[in-house]
PDB file of C-alpha atoms in Angstrom:
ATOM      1  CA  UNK A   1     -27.401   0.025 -39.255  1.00 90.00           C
ATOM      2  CA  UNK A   2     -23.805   0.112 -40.672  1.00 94.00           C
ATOM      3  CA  UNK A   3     -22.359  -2.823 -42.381  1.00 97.00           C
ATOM      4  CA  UNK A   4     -18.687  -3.192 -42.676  1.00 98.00           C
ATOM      5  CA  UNK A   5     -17.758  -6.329 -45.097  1.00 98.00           C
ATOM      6  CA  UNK A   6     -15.160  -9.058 -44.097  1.00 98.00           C
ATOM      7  CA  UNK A   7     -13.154  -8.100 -46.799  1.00 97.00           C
ATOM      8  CA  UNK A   8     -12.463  -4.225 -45.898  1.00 98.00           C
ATOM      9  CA  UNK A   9     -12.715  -4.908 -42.042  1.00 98.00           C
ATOM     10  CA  UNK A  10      -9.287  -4.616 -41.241  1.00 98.00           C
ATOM     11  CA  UNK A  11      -8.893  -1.166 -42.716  1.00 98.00           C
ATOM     12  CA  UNK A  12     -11.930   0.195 -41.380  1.00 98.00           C
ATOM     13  CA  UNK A  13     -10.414  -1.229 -37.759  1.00 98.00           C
ATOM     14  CA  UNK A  14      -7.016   1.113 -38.674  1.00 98.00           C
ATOM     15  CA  UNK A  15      -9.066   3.783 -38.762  1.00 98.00           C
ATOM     16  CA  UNK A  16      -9.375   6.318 -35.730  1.00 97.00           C
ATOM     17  CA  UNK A  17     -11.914   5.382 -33.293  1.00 98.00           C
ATOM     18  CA  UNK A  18     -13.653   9.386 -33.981  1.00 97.00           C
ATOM     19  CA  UNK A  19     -13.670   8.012 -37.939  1.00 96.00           C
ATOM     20  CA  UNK A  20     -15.044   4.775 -37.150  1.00 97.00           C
ATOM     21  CA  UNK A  21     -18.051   6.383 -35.099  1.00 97.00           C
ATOM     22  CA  UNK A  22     -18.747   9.013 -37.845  1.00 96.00           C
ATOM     23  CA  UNK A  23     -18.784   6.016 -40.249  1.00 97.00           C
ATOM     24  CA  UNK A  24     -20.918   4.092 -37.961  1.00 96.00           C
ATOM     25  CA  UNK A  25     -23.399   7.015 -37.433  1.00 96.00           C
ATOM     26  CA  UNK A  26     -24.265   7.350 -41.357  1.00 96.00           C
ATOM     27  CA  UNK A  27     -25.501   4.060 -41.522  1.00 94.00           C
ATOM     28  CA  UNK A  28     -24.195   2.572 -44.539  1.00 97.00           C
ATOM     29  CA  UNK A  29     -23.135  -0.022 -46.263  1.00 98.00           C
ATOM     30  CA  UNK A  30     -19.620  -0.740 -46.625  1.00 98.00           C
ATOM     31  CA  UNK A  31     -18.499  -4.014 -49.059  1.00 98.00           C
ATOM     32  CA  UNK A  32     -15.265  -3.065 -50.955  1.00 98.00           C
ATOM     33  CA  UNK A  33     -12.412  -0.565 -50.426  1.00 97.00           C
ATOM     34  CA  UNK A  34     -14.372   1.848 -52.817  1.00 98.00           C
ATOM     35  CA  UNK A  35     -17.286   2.360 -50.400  1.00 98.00           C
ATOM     36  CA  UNK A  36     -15.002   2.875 -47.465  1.00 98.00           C
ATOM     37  CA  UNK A  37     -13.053   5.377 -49.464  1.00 98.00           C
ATOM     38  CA  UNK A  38     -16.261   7.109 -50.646  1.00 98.00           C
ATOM     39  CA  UNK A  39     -17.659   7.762 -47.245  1.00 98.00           C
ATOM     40  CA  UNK A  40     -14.386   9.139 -45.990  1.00 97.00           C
ATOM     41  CA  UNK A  41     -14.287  11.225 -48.964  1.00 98.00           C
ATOM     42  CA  UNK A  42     -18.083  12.653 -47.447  1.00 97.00           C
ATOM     43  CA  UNK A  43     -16.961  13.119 -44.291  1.00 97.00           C
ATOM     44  CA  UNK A  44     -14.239  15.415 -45.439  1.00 96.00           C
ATOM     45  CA  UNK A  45     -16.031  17.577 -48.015  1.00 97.00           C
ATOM     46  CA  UNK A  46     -18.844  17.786 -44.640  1.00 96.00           C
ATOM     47  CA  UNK A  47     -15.706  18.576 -42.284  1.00 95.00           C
ATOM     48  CA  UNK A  48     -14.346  21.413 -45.234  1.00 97.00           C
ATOM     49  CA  UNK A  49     -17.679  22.857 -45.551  1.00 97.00           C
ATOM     50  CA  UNK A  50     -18.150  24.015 -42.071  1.00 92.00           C
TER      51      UNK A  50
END
């Protein structure tokens, strides 16, 4: 199950809802900016690859 800290919960909500599920779906663990940033940064090498 995804957890999205307090403390970088208002820029995951910013995100678009399509990010936010494919962030949700990886179940991960999200507790500063970096690990939001990381993930994104994954979804967009996956989402280059194909």
């Amino acid at each position: 199950m995804t957890h999205v800290s307090p403390m970088v919960r208002s820029q995951f909500d910013s995100l678009s809802p399509e990010l936010r599920k494919a962030i949700l779906d990886r179940n991960v663990k999200i507790n500063t900016l970096y690990d939001l940033i990381d993930v994104l940064g994954d979804i967009i090498r996956e989402a280059e690859a194909q």
